PDB file of C-alpha atoms in Angstrom:
ATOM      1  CA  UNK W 592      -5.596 -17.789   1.654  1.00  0.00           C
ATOM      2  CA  UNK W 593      -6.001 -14.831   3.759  1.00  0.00           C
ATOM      3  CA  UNK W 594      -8.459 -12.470   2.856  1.00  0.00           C
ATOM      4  CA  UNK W 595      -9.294  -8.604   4.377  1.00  0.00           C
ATOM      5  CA  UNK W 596     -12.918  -7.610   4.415  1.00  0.00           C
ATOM      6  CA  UNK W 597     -14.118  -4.096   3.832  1.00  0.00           C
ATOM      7  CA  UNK W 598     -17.995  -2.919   3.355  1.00  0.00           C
ATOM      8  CA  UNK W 599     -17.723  -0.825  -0.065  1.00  0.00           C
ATOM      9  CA  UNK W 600     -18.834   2.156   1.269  1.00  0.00           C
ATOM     10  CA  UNK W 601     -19.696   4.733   4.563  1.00  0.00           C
ATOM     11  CA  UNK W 602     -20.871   7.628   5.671  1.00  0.00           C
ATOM     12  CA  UNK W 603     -21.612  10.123   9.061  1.00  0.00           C
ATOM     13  CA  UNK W 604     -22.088  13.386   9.151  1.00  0.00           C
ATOM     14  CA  UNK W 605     -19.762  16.438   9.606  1.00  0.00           C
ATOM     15  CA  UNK W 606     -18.455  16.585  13.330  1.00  0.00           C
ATOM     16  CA  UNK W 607     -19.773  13.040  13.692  1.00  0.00           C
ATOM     17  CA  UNK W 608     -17.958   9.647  14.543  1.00  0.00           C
ATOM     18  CA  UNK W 609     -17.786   7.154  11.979  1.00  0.00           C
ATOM     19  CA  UNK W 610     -16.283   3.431  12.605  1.00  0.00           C
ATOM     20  CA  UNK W 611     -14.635   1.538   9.994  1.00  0.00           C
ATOM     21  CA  UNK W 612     -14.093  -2.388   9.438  1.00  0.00           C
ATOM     22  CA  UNK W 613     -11.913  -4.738   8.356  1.00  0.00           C
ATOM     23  CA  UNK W 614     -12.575  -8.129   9.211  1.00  0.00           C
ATOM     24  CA  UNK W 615      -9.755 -10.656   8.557  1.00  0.00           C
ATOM     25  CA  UNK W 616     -10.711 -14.400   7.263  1.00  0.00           C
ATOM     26  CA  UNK W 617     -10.882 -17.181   9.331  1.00  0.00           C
ATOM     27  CA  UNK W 618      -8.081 -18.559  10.979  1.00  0.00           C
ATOM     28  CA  UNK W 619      -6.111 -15.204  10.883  1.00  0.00           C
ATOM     29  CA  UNK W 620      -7.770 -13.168  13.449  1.00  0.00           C
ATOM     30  CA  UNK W 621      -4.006 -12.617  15.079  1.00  0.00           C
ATOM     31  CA  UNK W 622      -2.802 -10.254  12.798  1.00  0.00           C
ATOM     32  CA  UNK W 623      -1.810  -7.060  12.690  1.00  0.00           C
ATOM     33  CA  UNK W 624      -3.171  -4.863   9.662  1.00  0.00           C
ATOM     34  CA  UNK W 625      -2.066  -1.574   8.500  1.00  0.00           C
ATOM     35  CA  UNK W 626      -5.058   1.291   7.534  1.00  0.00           C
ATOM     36  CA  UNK W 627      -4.406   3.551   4.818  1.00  0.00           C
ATOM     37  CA  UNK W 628      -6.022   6.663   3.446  1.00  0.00           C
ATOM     38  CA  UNK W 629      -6.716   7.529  -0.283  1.00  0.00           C
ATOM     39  CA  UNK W 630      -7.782  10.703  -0.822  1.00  0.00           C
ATOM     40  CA  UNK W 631      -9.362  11.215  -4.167  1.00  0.00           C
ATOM     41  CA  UNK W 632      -6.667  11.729  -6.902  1.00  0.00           C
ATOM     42  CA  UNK W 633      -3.460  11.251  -4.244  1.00  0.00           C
ATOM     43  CA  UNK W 634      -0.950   8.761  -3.028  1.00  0.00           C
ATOM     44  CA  UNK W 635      -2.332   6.914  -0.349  1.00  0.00           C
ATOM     45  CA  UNK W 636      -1.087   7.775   3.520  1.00  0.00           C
ATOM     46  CA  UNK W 637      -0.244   5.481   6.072  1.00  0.00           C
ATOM     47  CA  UNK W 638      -3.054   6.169   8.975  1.00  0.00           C
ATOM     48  CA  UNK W 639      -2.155   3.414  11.511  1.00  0.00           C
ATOM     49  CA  UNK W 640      -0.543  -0.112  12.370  1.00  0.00           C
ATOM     50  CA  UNK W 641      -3.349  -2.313  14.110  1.00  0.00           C
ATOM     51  CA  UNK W 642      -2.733  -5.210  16.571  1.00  0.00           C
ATOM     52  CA  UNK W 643      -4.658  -8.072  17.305  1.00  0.00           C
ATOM     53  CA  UNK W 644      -4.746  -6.844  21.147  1.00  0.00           C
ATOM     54  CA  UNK W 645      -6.217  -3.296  19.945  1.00  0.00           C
ATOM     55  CA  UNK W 646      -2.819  -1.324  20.237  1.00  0.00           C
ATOM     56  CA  UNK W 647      -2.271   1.001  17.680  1.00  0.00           C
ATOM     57  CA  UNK W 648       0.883   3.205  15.762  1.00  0.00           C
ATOM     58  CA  UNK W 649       0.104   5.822  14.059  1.00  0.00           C
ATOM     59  CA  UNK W 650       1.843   7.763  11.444  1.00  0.00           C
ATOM     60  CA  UNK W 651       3.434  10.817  12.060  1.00  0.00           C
ATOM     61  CA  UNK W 652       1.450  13.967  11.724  1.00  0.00           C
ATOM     62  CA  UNK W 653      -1.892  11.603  12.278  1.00  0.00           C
ATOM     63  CA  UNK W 654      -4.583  13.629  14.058  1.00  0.00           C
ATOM     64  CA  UNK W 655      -5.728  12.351  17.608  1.00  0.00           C
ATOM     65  CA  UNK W 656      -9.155  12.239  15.863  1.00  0.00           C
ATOM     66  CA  UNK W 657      -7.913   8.730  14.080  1.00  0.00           C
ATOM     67  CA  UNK W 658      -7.792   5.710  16.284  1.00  0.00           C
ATOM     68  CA  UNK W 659      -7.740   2.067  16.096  1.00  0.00           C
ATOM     69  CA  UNK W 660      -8.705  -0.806  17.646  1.00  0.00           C
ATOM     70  CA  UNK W 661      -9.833  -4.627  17.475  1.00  0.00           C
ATOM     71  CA  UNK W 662     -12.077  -7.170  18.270  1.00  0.00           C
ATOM     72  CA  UNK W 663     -11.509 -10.844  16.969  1.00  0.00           C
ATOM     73  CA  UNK W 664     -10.999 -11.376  13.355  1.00  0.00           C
ATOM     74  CA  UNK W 665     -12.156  -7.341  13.193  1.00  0.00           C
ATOM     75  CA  UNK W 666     -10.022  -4.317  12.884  1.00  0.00           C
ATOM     76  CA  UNK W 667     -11.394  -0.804  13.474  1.00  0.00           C
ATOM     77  CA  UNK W 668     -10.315   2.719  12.507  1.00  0.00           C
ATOM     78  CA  UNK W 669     -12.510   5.272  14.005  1.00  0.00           C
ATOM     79  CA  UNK W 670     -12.440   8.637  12.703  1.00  0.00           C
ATOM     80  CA  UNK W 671     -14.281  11.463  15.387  1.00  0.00           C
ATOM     81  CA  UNK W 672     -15.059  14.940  14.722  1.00  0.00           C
ATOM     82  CA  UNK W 673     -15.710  14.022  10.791  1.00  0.00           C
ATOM     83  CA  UNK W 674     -13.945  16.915   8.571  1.00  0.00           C
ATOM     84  CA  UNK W 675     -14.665  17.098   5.314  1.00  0.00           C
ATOM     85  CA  UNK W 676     -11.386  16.153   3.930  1.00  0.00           C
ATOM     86  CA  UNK W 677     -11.514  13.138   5.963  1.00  0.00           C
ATOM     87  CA  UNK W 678     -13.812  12.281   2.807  1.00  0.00           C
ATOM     88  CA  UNK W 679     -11.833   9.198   1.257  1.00  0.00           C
ATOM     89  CA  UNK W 680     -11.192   5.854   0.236  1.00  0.00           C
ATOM     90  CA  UNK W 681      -9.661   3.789   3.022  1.00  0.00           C
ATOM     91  CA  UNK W 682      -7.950   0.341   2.614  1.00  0.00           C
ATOM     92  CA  UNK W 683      -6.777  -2.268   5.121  1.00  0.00           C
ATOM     93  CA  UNK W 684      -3.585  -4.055   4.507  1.00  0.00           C
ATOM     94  CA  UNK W 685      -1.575  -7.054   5.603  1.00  0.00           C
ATOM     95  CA  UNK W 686       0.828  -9.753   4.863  1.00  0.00           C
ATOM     96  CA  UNK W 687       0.441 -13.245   4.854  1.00  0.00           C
ATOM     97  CA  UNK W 688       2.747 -16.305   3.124  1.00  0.00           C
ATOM     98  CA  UNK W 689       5.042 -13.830   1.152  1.00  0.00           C
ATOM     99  CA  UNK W 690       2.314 -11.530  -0.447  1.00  0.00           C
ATOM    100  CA  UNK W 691       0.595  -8.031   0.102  1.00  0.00           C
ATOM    101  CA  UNK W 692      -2.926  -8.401   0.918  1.00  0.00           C
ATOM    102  CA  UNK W 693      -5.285  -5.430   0.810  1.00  0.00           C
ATOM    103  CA  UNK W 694      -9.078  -5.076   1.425  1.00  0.00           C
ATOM    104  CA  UNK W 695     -11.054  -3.873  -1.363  1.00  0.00           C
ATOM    105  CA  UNK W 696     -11.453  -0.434   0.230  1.00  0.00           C
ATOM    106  CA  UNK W 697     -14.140   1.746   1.855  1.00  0.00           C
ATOM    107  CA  UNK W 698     -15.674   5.096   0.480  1.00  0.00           C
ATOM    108  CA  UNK W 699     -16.159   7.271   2.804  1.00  0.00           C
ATOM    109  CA  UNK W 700     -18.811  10.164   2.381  1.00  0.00           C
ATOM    110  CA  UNK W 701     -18.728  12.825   4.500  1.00  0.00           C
ATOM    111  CA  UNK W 702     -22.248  14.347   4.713  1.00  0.00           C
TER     112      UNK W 702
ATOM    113  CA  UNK Q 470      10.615  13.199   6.570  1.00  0.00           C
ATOM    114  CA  UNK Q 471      10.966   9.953   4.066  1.00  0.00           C
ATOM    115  CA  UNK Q 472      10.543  10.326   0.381  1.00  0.00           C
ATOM    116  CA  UNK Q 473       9.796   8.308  -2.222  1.00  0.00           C
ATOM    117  CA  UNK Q 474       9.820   9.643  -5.459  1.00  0.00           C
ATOM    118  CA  UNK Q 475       8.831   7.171  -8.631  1.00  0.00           C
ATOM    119  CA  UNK Q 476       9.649   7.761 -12.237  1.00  0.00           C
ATOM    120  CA  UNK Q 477       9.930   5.892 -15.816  1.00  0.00           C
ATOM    121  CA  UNK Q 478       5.822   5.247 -16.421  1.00  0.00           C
ATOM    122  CA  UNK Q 479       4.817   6.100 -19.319  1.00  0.00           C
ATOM    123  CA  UNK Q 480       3.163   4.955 -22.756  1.00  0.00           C
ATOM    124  CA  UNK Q 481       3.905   1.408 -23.999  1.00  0.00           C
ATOM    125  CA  UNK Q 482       2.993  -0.854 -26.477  1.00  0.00           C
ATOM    126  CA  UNK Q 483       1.827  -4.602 -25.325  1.00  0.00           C
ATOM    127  CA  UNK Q 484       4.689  -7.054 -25.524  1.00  0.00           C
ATOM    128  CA  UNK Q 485       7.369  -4.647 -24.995  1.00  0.00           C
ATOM    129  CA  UNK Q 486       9.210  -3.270 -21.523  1.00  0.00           C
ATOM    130  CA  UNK Q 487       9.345  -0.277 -19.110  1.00  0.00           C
ATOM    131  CA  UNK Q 488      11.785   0.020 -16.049  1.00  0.00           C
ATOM    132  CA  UNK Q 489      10.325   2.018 -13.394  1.00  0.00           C
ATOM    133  CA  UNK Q 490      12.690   3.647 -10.738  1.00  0.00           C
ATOM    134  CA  UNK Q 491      11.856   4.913  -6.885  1.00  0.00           C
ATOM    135  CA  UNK Q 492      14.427   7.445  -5.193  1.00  0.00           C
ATOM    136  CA  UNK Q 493      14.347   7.074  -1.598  1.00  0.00           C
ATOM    137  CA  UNK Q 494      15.649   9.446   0.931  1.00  0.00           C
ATOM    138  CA  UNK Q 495      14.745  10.861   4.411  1.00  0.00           C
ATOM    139  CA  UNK Q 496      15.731   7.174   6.625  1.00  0.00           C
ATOM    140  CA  UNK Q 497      18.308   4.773   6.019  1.00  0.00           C
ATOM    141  CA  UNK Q 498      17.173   2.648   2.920  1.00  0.00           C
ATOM    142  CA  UNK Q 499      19.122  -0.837   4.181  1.00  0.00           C
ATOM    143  CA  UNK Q 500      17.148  -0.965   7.311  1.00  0.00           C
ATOM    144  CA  UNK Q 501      14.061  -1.554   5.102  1.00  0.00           C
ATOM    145  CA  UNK Q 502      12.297  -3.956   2.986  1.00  0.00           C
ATOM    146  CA  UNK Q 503      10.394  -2.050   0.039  1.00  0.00           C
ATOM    147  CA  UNK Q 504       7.239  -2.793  -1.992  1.00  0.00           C
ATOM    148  CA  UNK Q 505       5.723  -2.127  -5.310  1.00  0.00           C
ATOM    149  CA  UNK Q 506       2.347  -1.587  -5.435  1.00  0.00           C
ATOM    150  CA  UNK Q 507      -0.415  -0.816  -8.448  1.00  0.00           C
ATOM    151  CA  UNK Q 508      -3.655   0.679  -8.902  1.00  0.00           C
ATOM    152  CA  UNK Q 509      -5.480   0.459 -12.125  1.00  0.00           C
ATOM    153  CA  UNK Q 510      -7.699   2.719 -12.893  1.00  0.00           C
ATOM    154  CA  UNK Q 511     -11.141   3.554 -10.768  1.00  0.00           C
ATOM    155  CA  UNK Q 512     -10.478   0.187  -9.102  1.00  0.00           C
ATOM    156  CA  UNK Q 513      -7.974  -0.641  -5.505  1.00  0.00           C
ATOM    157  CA  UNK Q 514      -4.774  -1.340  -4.304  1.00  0.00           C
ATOM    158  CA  UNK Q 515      -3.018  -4.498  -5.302  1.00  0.00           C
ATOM    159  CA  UNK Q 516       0.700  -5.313  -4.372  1.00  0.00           C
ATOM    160  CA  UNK Q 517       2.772  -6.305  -7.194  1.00  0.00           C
ATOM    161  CA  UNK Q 518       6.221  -7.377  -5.593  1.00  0.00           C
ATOM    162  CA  UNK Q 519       8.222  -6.618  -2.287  1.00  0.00           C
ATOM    163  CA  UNK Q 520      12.486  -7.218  -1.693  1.00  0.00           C
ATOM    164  CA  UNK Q 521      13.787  -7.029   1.790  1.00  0.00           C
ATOM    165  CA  UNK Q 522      16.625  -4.581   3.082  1.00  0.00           C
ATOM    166  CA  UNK Q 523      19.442  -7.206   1.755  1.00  0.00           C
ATOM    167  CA  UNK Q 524      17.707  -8.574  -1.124  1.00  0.00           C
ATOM    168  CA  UNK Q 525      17.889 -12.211   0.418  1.00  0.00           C
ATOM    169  CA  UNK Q 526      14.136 -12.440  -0.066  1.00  0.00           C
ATOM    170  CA  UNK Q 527      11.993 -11.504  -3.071  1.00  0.00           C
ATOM    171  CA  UNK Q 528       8.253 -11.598  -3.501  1.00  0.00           C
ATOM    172  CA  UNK Q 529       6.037 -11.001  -6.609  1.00  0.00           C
ATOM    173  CA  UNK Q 530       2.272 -11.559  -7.383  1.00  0.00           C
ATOM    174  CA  UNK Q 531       0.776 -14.572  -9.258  1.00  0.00           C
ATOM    175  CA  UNK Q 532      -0.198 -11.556 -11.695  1.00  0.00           C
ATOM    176  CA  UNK Q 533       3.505 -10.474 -12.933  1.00  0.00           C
ATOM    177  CA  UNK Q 534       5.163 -13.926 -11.663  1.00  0.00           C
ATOM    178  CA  UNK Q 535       8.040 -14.406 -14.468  1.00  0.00           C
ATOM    179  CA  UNK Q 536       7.745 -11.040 -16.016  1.00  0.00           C
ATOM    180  CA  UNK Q 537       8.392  -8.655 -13.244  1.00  0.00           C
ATOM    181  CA  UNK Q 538      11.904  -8.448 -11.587  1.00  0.00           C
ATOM    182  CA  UNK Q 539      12.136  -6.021  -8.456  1.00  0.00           C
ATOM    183  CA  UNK Q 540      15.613  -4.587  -7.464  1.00  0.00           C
ATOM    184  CA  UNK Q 541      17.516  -2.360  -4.781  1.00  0.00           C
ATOM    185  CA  UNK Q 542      20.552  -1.108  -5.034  1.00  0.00           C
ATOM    186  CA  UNK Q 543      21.580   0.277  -0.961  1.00  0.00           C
ATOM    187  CA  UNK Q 544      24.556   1.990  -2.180  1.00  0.00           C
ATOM    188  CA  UNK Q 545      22.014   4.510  -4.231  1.00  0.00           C
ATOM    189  CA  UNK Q 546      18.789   4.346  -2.445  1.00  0.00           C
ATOM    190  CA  UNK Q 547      16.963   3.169  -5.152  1.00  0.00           C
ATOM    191  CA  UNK Q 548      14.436   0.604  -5.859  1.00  0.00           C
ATOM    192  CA  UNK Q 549      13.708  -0.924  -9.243  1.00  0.00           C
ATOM    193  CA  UNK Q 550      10.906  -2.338 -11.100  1.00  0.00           C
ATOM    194  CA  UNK Q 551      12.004  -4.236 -14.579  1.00  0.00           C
ATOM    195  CA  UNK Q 552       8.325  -4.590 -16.297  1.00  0.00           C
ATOM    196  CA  UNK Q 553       8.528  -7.400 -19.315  1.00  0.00           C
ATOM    197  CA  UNK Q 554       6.304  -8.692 -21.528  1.00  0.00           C
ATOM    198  CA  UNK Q 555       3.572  -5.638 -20.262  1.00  0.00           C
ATOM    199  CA  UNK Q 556      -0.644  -6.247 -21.311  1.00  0.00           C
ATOM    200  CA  UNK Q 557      -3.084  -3.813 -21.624  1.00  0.00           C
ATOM    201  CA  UNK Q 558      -4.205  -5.503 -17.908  1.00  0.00           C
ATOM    202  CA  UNK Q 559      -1.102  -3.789 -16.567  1.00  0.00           C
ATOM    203  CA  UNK Q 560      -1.901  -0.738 -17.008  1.00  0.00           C
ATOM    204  CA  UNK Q 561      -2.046   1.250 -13.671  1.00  0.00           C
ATOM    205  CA  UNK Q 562      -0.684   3.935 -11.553  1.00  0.00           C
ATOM    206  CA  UNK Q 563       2.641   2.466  -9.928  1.00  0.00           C
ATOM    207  CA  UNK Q 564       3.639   3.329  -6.291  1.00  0.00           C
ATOM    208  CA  UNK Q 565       7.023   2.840  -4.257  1.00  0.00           C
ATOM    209  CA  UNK Q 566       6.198   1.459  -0.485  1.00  0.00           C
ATOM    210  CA  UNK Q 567       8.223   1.469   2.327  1.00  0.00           C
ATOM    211  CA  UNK Q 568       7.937  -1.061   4.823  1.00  0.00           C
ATOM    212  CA  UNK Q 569       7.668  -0.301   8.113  1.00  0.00           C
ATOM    213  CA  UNK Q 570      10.554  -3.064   9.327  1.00  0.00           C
ATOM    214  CA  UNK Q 571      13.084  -5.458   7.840  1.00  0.00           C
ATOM    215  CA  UNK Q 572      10.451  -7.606   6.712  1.00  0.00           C
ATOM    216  CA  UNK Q 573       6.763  -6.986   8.418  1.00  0.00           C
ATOM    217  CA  UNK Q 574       5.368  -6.522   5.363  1.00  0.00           C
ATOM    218  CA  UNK Q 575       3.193  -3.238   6.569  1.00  0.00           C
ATOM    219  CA  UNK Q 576       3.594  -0.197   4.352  1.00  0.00           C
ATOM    220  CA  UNK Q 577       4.490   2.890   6.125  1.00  0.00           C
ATOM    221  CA  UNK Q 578       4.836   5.414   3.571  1.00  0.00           C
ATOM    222  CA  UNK Q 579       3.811   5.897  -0.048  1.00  0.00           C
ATOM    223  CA  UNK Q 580       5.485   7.671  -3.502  1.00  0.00           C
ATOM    224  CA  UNK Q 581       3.694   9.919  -5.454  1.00  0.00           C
ATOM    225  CA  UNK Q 582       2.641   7.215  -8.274  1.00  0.00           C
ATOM    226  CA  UNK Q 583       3.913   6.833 -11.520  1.00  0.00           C
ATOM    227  CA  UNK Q 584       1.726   5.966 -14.644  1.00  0.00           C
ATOM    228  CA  UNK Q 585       1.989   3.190 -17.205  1.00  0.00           C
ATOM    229  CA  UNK Q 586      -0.131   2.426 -19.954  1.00  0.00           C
ATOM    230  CA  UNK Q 587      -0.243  -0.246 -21.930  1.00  0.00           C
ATOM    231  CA  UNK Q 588      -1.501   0.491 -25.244  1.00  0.00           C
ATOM    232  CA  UNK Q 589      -1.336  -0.284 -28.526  1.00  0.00           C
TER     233      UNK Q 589
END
């Protein structure tokens, strides 16, 4: 059963970088995964579509500041030039054998 | 720019049922498989169900497996959630997913959330 890894929470500073992880379980390091954000008391927003190769789609009206990328079984979203309402939750997602998967989610603190 | 616009949450005793609804508009609804999703309260996402752009293929949860019944109807953009036999355990905030394909199975846009509660 495929499972999404996320570390509970993060944080950087204003204006800083800050990388985020979502590592895949074994034997499913090939797919794609979908990032979204959760701002506190909102819908979540469709950031980005991940590949296994490191390509990336983002969402419309994304900033430039969000990327993605990928390494193995781990897919990144990297957030530069922290704002403060970049401060969030962010979840990974996929789909594997006819059923949503999402990580557990990562807080995000921007100091 | 897509919408997604849920509605019927509300207050509801265990046992009995609740029929959510999601308007869609903004991209052609039959291109696309959709996606019910939950989040109960303080805690994350789960996905609770998803139906693809012809209804040929229909997914639910182990958690709402036999009490749950998605729906589409293409003609009205509209996507349907019959809830049965609801528990206190159900009780969440509801959102309306678009995928991003036919059938990928990657969520590119999100409803505003609709909320049920399950209380007696």
């Amino acid at each position: 059963q495929l499972v999404l890894t996320q570390s509970p929470s993060a944080s950087a500073s204003l204006g800083a970088s800050v990388n985020l992880t979502c590592t895949l379980s074994s034997g499913h390091s090939s797919y794609a995964i979908a990032w979204h954000q959760q701002e506190p008391e909102k819908a979540p927003r469709y950031l980005m579509k991940v590949n296994s190769d490191g390509s990336h789609i983002k969402g419309d009206g994304i900033p430039d500041r969000f990327s993605g990328s990928s390494s193995g079984a781990e897919r990144y979203l990297t957030i530069s030039s922290l704002q403060s309402e970049d401060e969030a939750e962010y979840y990974c997602q996929t789909w594997d054998t006819g059923m949503g998967v999402f990580g557990g989610g990562t807080k995000l603190t921007v100091l | 720019e897509v919408q997604l616009v849920e509605s019927g949450g509300g207050l509801v005793q265990p046992g009995r049922s609740l029929r959510l609804s999601c308007a869609a508009s903004g991209f052609t609804f039959d291109d696309y498989a959709m996606h019910w999703v939950r989040q109960a309260p303080g805690k994350g996402l789960e996905w609770v169900s998803g139906i693809r752009w012809n209804s040929g293929s229909i997914q639910y949860a182990d958690s709402v497996k036999g009490r749950f019944t998605i729906s589409r109807d293409n003609a009205k953009n509209s996507l349907f959630l019959q809830m049965n036999s609801l528990r206190v355990e159900d009780t969440a905030v509801y959102y309306c997913a678009k995928d991003r394909l036919a059938t990928s199975g990657l969520f590119d846009s999100w409803g505003q959330g609709t909320l049920v509660t399950v209380s007696s």
